[in-house]
mmCIF file of C-alpha atoms and ligand atoms in Angstrom:
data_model
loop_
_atom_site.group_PDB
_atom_site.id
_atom_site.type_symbol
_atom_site.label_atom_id
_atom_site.label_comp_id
_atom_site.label_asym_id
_atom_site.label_seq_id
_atom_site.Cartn_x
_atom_site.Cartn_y
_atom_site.Cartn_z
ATOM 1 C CA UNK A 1 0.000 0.000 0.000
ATOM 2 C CA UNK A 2 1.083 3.602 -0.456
ATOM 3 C CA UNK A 3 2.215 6.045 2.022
ATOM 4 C CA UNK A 4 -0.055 8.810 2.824
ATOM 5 C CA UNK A 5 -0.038 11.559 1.881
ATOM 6 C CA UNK A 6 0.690 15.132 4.191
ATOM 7 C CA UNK A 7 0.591 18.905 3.396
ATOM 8 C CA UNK A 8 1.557 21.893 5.054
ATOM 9 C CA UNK A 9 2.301 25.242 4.539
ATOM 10 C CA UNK A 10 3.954 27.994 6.976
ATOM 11 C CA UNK A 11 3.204 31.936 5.829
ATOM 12 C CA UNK A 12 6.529 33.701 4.730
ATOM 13 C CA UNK A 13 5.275 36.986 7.101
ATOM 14 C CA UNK A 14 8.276 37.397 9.535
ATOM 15 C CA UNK A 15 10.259 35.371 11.487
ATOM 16 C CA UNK A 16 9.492 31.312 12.522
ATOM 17 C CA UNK A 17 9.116 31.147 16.285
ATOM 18 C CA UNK A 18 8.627 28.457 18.777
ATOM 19 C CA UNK A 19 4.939 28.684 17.937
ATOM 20 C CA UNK A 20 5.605 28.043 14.362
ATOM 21 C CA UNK A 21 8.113 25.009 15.235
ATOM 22 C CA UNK A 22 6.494 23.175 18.115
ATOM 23 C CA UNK A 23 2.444 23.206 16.782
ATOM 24 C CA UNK A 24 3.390 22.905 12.617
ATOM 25 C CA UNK A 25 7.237 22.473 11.511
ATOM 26 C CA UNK A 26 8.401 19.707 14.828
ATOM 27 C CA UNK A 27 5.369 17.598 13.901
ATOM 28 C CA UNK A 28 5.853 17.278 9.988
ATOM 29 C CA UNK A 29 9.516 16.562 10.990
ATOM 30 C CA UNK A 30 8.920 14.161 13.877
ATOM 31 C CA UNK A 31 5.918 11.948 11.515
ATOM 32 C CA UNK A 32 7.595 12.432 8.111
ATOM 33 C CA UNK A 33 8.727 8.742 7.442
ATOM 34 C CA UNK A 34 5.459 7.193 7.483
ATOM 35 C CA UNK A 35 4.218 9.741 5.128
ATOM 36 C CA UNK A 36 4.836 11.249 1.255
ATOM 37 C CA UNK A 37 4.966 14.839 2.243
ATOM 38 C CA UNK A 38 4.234 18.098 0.777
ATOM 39 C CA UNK A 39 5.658 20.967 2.613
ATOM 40 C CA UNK A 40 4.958 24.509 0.620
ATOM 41 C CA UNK A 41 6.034 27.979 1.645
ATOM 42 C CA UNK A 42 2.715 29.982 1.298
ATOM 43 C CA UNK A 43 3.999 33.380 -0.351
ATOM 44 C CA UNK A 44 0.120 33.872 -1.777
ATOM 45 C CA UNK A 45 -1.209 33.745 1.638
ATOM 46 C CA UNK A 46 1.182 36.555 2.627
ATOM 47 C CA UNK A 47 0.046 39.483 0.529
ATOM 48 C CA UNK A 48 -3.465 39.062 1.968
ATOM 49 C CA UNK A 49 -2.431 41.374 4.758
ATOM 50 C CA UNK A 50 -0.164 44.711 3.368
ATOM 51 C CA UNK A 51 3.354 43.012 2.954
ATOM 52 C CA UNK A 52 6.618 44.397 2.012
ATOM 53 C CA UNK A 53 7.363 43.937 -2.187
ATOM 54 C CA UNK A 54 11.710 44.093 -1.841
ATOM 55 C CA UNK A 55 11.884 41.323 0.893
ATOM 56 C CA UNK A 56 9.422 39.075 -0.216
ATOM 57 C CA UNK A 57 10.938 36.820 -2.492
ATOM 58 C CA UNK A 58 13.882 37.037 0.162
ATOM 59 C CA UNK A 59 11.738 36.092 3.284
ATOM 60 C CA UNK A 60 10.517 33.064 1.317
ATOM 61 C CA UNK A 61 12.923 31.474 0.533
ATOM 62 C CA UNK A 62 14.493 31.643 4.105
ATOM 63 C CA UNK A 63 11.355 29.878 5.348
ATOM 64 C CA UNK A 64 12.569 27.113 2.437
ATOM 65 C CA UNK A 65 15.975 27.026 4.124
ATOM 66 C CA UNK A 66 14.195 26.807 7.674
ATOM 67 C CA UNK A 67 12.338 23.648 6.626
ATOM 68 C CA UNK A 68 15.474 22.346 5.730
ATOM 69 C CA UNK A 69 17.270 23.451 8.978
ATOM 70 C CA UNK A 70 14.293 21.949 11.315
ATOM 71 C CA UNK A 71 14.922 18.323 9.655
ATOM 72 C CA UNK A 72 12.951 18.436 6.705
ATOM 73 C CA UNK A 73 14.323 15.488 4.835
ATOM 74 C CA UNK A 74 14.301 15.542 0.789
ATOM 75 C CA UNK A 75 14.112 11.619 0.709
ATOM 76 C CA UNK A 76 10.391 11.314 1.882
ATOM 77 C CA UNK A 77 9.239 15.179 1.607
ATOM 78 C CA UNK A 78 8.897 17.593 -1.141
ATOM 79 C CA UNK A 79 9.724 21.350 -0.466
ATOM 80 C CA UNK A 80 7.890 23.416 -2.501
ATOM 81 C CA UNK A 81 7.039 27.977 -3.364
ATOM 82 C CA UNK A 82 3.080 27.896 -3.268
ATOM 83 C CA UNK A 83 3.588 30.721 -5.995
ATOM 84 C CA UNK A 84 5.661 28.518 -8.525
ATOM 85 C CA UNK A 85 2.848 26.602 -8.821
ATOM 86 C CA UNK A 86 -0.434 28.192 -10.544
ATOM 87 C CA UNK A 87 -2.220 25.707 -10.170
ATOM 88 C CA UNK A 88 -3.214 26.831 -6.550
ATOM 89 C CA UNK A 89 -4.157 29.718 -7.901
ATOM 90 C CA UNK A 90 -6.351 28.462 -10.433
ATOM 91 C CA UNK A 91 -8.396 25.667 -8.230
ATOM 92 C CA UNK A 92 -8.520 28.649 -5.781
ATOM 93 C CA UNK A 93 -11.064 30.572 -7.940
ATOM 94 C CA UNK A 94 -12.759 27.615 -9.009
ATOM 95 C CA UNK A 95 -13.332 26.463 -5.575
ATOM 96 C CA UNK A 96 -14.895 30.265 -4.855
ATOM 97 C CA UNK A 97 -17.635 29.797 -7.333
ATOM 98 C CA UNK A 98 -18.738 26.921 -5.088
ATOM 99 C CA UNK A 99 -18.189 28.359 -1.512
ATOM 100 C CA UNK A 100 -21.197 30.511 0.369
ATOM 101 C CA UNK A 101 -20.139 33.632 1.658
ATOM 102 C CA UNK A 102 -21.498 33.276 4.738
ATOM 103 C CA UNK A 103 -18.655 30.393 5.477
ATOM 104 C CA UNK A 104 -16.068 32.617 4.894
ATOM 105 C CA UNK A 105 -17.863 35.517 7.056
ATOM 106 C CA UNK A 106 -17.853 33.057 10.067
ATOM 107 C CA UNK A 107 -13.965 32.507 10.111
ATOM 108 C CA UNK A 108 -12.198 33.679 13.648
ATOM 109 C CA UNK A 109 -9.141 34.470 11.944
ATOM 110 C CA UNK A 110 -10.606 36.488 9.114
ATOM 111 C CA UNK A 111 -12.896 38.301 12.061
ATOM 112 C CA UNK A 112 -9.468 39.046 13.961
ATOM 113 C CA UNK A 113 -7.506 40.180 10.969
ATOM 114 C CA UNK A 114 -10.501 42.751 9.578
ATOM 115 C CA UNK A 115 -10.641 44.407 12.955
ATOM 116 C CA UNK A 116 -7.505 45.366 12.548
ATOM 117 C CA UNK A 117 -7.532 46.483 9.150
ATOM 118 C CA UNK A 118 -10.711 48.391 9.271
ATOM 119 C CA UNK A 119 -12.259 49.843 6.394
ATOM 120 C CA UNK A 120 -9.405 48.540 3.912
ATOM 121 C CA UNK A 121 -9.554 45.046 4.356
ATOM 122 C CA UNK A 122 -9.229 42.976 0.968
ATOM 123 C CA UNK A 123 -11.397 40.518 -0.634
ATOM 124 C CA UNK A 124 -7.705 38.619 0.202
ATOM 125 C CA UNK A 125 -8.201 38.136 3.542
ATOM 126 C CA UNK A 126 -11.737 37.021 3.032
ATOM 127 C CA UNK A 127 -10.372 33.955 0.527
ATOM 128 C CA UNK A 128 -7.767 33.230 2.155
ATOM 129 C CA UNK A 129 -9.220 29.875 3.772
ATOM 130 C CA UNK A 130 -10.460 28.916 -0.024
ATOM 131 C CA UNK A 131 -6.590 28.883 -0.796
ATOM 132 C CA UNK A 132 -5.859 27.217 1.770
ATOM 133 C CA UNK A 133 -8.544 24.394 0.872
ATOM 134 C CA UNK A 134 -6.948 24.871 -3.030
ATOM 135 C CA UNK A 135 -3.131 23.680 -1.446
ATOM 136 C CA UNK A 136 -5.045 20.990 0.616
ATOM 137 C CA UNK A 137 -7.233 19.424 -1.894
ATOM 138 C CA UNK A 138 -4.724 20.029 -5.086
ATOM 139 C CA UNK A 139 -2.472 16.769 -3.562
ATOM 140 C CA UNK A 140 -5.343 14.891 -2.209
ATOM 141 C CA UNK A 141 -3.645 15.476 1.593
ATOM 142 C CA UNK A 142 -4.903 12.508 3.822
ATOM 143 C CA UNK A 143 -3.516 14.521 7.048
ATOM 144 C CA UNK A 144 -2.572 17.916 7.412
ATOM 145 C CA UNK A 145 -0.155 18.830 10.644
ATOM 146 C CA UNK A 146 -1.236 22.304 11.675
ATOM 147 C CA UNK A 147 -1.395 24.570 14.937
ATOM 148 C CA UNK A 148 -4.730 24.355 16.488
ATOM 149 C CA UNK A 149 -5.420 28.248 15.429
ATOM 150 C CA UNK A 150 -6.168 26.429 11.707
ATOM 151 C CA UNK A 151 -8.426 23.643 12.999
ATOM 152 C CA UNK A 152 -11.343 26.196 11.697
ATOM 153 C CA UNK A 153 -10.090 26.342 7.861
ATOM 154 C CA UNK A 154 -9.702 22.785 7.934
ATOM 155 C CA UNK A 155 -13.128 22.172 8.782
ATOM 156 C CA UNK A 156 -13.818 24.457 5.926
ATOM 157 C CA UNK A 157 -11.350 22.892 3.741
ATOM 158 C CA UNK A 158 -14.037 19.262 3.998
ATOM 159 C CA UNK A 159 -17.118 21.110 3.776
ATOM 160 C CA UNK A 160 -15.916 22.753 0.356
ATOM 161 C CA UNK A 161 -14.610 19.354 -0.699
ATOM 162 C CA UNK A 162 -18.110 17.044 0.296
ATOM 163 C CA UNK A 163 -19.710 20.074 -1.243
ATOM 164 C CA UNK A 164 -17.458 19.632 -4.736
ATOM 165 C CA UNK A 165 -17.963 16.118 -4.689
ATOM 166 C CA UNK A 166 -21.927 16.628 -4.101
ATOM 167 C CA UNK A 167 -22.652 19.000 -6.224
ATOM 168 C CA UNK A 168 -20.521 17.392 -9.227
ATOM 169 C CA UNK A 169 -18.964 14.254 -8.292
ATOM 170 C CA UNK A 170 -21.431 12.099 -9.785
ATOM 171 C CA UNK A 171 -21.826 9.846 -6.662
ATOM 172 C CA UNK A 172 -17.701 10.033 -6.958
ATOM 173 C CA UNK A 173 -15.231 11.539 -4.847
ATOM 174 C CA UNK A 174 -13.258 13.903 -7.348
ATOM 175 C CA UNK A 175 -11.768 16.166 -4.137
ATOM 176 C CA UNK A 176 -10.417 13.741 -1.199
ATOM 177 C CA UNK A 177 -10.908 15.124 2.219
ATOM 178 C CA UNK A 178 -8.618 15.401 4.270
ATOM 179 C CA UNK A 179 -8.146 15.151 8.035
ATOM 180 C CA UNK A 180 -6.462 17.835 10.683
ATOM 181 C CA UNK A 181 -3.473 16.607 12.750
ATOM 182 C CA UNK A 182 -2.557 18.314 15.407
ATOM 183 C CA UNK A 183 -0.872 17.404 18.221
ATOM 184 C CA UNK A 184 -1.582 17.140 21.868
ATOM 185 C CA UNK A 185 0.755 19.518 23.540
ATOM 186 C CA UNK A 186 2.447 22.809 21.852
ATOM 187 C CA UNK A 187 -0.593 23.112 19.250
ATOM 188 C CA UNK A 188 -0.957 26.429 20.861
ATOM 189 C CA UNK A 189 2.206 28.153 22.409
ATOM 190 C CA UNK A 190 1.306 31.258 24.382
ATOM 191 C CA UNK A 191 3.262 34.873 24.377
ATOM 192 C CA UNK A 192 5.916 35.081 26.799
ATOM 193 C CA UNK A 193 4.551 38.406 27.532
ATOM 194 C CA UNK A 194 1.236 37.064 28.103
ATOM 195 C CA UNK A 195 0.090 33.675 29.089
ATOM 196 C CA UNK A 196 -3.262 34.055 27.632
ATOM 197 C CA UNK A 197 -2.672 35.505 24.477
ATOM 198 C CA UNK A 198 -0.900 32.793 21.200
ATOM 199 C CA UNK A 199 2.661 33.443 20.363
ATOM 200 C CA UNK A 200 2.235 35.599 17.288
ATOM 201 C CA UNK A 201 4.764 37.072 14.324
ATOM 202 C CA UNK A 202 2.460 40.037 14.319
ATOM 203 C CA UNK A 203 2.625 40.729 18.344
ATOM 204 C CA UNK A 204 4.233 44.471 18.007
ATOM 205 C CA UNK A 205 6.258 43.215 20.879
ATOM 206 C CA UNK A 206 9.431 41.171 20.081
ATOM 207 C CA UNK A 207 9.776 40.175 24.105
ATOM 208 C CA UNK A 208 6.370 38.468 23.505
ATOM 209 C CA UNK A 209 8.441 35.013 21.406
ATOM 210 C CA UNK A 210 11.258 33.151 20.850
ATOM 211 C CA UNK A 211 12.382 32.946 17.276
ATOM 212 C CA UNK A 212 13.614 30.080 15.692
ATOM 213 C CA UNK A 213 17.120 32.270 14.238
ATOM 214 C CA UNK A 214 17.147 34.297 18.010
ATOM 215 C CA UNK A 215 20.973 34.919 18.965
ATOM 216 C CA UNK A 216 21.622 32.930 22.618
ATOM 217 C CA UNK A 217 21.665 36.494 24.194
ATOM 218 C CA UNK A 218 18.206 37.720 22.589
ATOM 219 C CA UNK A 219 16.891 34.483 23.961
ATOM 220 C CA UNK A 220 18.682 35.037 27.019
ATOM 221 C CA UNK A 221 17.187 38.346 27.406
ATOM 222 C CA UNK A 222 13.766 37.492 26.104
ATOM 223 C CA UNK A 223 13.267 34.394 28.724
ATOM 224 C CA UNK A 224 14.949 37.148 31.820
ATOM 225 C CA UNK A 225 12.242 39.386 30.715
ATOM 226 C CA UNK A 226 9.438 37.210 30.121
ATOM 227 C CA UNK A 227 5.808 37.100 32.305
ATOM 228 C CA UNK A 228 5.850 34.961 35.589
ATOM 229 C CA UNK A 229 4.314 35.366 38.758
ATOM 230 C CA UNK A 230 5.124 35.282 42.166
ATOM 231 C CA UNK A 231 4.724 31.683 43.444
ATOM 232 C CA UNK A 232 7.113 29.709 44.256
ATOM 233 C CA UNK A 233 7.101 25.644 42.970
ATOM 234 C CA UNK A 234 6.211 25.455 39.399
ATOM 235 C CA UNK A 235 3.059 23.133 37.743
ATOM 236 C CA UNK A 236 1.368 22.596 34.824
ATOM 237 C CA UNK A 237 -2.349 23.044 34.293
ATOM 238 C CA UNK A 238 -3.424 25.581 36.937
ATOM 239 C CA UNK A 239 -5.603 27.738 35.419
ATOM 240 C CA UNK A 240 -4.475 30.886 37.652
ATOM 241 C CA UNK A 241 -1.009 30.210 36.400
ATOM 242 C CA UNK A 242 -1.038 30.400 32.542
ATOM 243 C CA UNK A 243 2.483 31.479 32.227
ATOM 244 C CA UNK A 244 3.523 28.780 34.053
ATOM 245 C CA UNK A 245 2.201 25.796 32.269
ATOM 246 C CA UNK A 246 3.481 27.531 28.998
ATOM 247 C CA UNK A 247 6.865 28.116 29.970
ATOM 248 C CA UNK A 248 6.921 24.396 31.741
ATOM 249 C CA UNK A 249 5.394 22.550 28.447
ATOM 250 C CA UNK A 250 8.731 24.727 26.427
ATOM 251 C CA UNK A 251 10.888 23.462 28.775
ATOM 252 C CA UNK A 252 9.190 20.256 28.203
ATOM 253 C CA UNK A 253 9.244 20.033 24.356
ATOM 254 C CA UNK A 254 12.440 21.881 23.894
ATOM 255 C CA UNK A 255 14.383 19.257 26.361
ATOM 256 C CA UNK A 256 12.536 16.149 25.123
ATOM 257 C CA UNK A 257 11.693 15.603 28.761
ATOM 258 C CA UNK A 258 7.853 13.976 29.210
ATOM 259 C CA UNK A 259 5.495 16.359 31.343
ATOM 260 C CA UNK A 260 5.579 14.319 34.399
ATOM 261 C CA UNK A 261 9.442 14.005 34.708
ATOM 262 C CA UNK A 262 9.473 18.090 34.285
ATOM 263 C CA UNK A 263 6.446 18.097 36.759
ATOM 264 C CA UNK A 264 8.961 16.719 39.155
ATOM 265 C CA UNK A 265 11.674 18.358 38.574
ATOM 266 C CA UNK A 266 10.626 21.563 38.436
ATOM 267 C CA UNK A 267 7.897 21.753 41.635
ATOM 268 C CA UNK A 268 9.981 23.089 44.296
ATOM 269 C CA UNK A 269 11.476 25.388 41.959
ATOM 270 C CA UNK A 270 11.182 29.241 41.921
ATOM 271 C CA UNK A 271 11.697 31.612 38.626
ATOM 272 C CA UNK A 272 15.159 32.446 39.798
ATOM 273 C CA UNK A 273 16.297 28.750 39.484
ATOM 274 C CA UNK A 274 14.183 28.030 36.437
ATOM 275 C CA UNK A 275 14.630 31.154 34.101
ATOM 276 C CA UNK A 276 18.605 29.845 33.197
ATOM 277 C CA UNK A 277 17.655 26.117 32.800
ATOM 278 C CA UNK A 278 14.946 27.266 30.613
ATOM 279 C CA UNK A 279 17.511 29.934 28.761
ATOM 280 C CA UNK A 280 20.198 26.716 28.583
ATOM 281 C CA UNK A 281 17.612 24.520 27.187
ATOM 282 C CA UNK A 282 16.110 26.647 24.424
ATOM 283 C CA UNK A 283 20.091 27.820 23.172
ATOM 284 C CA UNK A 284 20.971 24.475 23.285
ATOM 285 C CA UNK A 285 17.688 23.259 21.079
ATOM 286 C CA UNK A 286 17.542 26.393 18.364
ATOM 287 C CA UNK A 287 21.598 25.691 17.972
ATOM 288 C CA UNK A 288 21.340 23.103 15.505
ATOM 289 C CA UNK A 289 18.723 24.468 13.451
ATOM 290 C CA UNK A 290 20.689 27.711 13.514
ATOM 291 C CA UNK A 291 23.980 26.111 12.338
ATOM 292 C CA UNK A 292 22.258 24.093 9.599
ATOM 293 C CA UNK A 293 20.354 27.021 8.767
ATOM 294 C CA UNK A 294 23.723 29.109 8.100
ATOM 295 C CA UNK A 295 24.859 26.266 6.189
ATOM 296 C CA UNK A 296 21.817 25.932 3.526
ATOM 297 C CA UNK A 297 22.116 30.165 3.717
ATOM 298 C CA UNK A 298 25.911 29.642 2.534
ATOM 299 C CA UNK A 299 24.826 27.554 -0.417
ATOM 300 C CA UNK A 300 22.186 29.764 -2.774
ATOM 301 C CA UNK A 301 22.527 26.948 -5.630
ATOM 302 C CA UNK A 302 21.457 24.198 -3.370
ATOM 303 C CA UNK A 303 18.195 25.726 -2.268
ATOM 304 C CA UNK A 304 16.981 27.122 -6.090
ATOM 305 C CA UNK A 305 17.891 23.050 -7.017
ATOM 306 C CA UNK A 306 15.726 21.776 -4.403
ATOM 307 C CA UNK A 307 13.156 24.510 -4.577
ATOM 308 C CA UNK A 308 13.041 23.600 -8.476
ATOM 309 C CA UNK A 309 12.663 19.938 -8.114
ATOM 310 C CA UNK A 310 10.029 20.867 -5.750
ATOM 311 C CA UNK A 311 8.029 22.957 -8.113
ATOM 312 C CA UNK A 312 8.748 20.038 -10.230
ATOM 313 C CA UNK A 313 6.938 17.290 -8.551
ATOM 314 C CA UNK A 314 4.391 19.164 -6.925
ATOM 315 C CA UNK A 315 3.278 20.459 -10.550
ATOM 316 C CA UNK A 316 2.743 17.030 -11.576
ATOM 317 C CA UNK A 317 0.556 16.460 -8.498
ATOM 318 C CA UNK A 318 -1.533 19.429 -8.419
ATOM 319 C CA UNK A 319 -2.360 19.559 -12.621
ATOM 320 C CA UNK A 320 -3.287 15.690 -12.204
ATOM 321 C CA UNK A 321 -6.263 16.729 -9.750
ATOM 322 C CA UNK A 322 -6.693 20.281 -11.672
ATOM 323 C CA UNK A 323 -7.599 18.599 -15.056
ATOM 324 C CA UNK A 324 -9.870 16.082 -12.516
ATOM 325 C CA UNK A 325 -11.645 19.599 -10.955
ATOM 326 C CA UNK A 326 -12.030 21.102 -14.761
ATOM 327 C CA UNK A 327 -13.558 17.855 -16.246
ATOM 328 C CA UNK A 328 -16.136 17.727 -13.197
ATOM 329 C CA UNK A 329 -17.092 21.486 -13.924
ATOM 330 C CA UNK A 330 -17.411 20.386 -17.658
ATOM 331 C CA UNK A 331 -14.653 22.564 -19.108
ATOM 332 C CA UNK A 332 -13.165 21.330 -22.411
ATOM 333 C CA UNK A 333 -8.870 20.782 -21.741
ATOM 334 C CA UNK A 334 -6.803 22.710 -24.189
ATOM 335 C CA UNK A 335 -5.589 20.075 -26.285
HETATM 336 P P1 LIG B 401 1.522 31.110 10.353
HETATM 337 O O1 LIG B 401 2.624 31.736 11.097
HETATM 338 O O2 LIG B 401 0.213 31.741 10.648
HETATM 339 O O3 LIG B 401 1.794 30.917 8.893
HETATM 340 O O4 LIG B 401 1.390 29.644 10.966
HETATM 341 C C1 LIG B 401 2.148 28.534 10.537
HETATM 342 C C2 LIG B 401 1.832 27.312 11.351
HETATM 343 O O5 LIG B 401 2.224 27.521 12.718
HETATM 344 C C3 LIG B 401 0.359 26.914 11.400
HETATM 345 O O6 LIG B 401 0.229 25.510 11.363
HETATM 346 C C4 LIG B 401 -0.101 27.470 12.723
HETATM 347 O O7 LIG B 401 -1.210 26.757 13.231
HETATM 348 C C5 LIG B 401 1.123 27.267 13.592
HETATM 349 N N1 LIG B 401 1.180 28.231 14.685
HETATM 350 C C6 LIG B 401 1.244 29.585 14.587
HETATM 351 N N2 LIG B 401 1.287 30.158 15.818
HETATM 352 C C7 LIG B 401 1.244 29.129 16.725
HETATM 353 C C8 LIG B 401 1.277 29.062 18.161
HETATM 354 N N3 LIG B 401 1.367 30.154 18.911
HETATM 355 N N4 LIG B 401 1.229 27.832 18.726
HETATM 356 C C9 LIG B 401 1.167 26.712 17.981
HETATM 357 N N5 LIG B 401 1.133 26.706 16.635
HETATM 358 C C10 LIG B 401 1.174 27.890 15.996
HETATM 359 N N1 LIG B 402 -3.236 29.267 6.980
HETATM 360 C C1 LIG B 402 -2.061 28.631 7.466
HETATM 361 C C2 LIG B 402 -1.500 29.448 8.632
HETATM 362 O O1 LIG B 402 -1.648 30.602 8.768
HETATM 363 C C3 LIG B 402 -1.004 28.515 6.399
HETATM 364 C C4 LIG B 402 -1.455 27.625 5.298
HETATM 365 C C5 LIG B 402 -1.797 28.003 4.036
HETATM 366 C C6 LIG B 402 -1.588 26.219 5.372
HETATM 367 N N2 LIG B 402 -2.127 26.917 3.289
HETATM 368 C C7 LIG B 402 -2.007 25.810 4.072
HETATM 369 C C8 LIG B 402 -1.387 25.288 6.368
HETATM 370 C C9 LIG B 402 -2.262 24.459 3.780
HETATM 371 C C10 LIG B 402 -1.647 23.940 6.079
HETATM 372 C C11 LIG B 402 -2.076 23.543 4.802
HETATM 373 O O2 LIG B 402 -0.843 28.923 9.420
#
């Protein structure tokens, strides 16, 4: 039997950061053998909020070299630029004729974006989870790894699909639909500055994250600075203590150690004690991914080869289900 088949896609809008890594990137690495994997950098997705035109093309390809930093690995994943390949664009507008507004209205994310874009806010942002359902359903994804923030669009992402295959599937399946993965703990990392609120690249503040390409005295500055509170002997899961339980499950993830041997370890502890094993453990985790990152950075030609044999397979894969998605409609292929 064939592998299954996994997609994701990470925005190229700022810097990765420990939200990024632990809830998307750590889990396609961490499952990757068992699956044929799609990974695409999503530079369409980034122009729905105003972006920056001369760093673009730049940021993208750094997330690229980040995939390949966090353990990406070429012989069972495909890297891929969303843009290179048009056919996301095209299913995108065919998959618009078929989706009700009023799904789009209800999206959290789209609600939290307008607000703060007011008055200008682009038909972009409104689509955005119909692209989304275009990368998803273009490679016939059985799971897609994803923070828990996107567990919304891929509820969409089905609903468009059973609607395709309802309204003109013929009792067939033409789109396959696909199922969320997302894991248990780190599907939703919390600002250091704020134990309520998600780690975000578009917090204003840079003391609210840890980036993935942080310096060990930014992180070592970030983590003295970060949000605690004054009780001594650290837990997890007390609801009065959300800082806590985010900075324990880092500490957690980022030494490997399971939640009951940190539990342990750490519940006699106060911030003074914690704060530079915490700053130890994340320099010591981001370190490899920041040399290997330096390394791919060094080496221009190897990225555009692997970022063109991407565009090459995943062409193939999308225009397969494309010409599938045309035929349904009852468009006549150029021949
Ligand atoms: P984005 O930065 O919005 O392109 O998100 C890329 C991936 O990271 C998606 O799978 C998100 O769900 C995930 N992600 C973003 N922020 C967080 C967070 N604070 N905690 C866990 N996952 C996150
Ligand atoms: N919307 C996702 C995010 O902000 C990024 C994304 C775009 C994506 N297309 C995707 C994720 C397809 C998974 C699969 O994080």
């Amino acid at each position: 039997m064939s592998k299954k088949r996994v997609l994701s896609g990470v925005q190229p809008t700022g810097n990765l950061h420990l939200g990024n890594y632990l809830g998307a990137i750590k889990t396609w690495v961490d499952g990757q053998g068992q699956y044929d994997n799609f990974f695409c950098v999503v530079d369409l997705h980034a122009i729905t909020v105003p972006h920056n035109p001369a760093t673009l093309a730049q940021d993208t390809s750094a997330i690229a070299a980040l995939y390949l930093a966090c353990g990406v690995d070429l012989n069972c994943s495909t890297i891929f630029i969303q843009s290179h390949v048009p056919a996301h664009s095209e299913l995108a507008w065919l998959l618009n004729c078929i989706t009700p507004l009023n799904w789009l209205e209800r999206m959290i994310q789209f609600k939290e974006k307008a607000i703060k874009q007011g008055e200008d806010v682009g038909v972009g942002l409104l689509d955005y989870p119909v692209l989304m359902a275009a990368d998803i359903l273009l490679y016939e994804a059985d799971q897609v790894p994803v923070g828990e923030d996107q567990k919304q669009h891929l509820e969409l992402t089905r609903d468009i699909a059973n609607r395709f295959n309802h309204l003109y599937g013929k009792g067939e399946s033409v789109l396959k639909c696909p199922n969320p993965m997302i894991r248990k703990e780190g599907a939703r990392v919390m600002s250091l500055a704020d134990g309520t609120r998600k780690m975000s690249k578009s917090d204003p503040s840079e003391l609210s994250r840890l980036n993935l390409l942080d310096p060990p005295d930014t992180i070592a500055q970030k983590i003295k600075k970060c949000k605690t509170d004054p009780i001594k002997g650290l837990e997890f899961d007390n609801r009065d203590r959300p800082e806590c339980h985010n900075l324990l499950t880092l500490y957690s993830l980022l030494s490997g150690k399971p939640k009951e041997t940190v539990a342990l370890e750490c519940q006699d502890m106060g911030w003074g004690q914690f704060k530079p094993l915490m700053t130890e453990t994340a320099i010591e985790a981001l370190k490899p991914i920041q040399t290997k990152y330096a390394e791919i950075m060094g080496d221009p030609g190897y990225l555009e080869t692997v970022l063109r044999d991407g565009r090459e397979k995943a062409t193939e894969v999308a225009n397969t289900t494309l010409v599938k998605v045309k035929t349904a409609l009852g468009y006549s292929l150029p021949t």
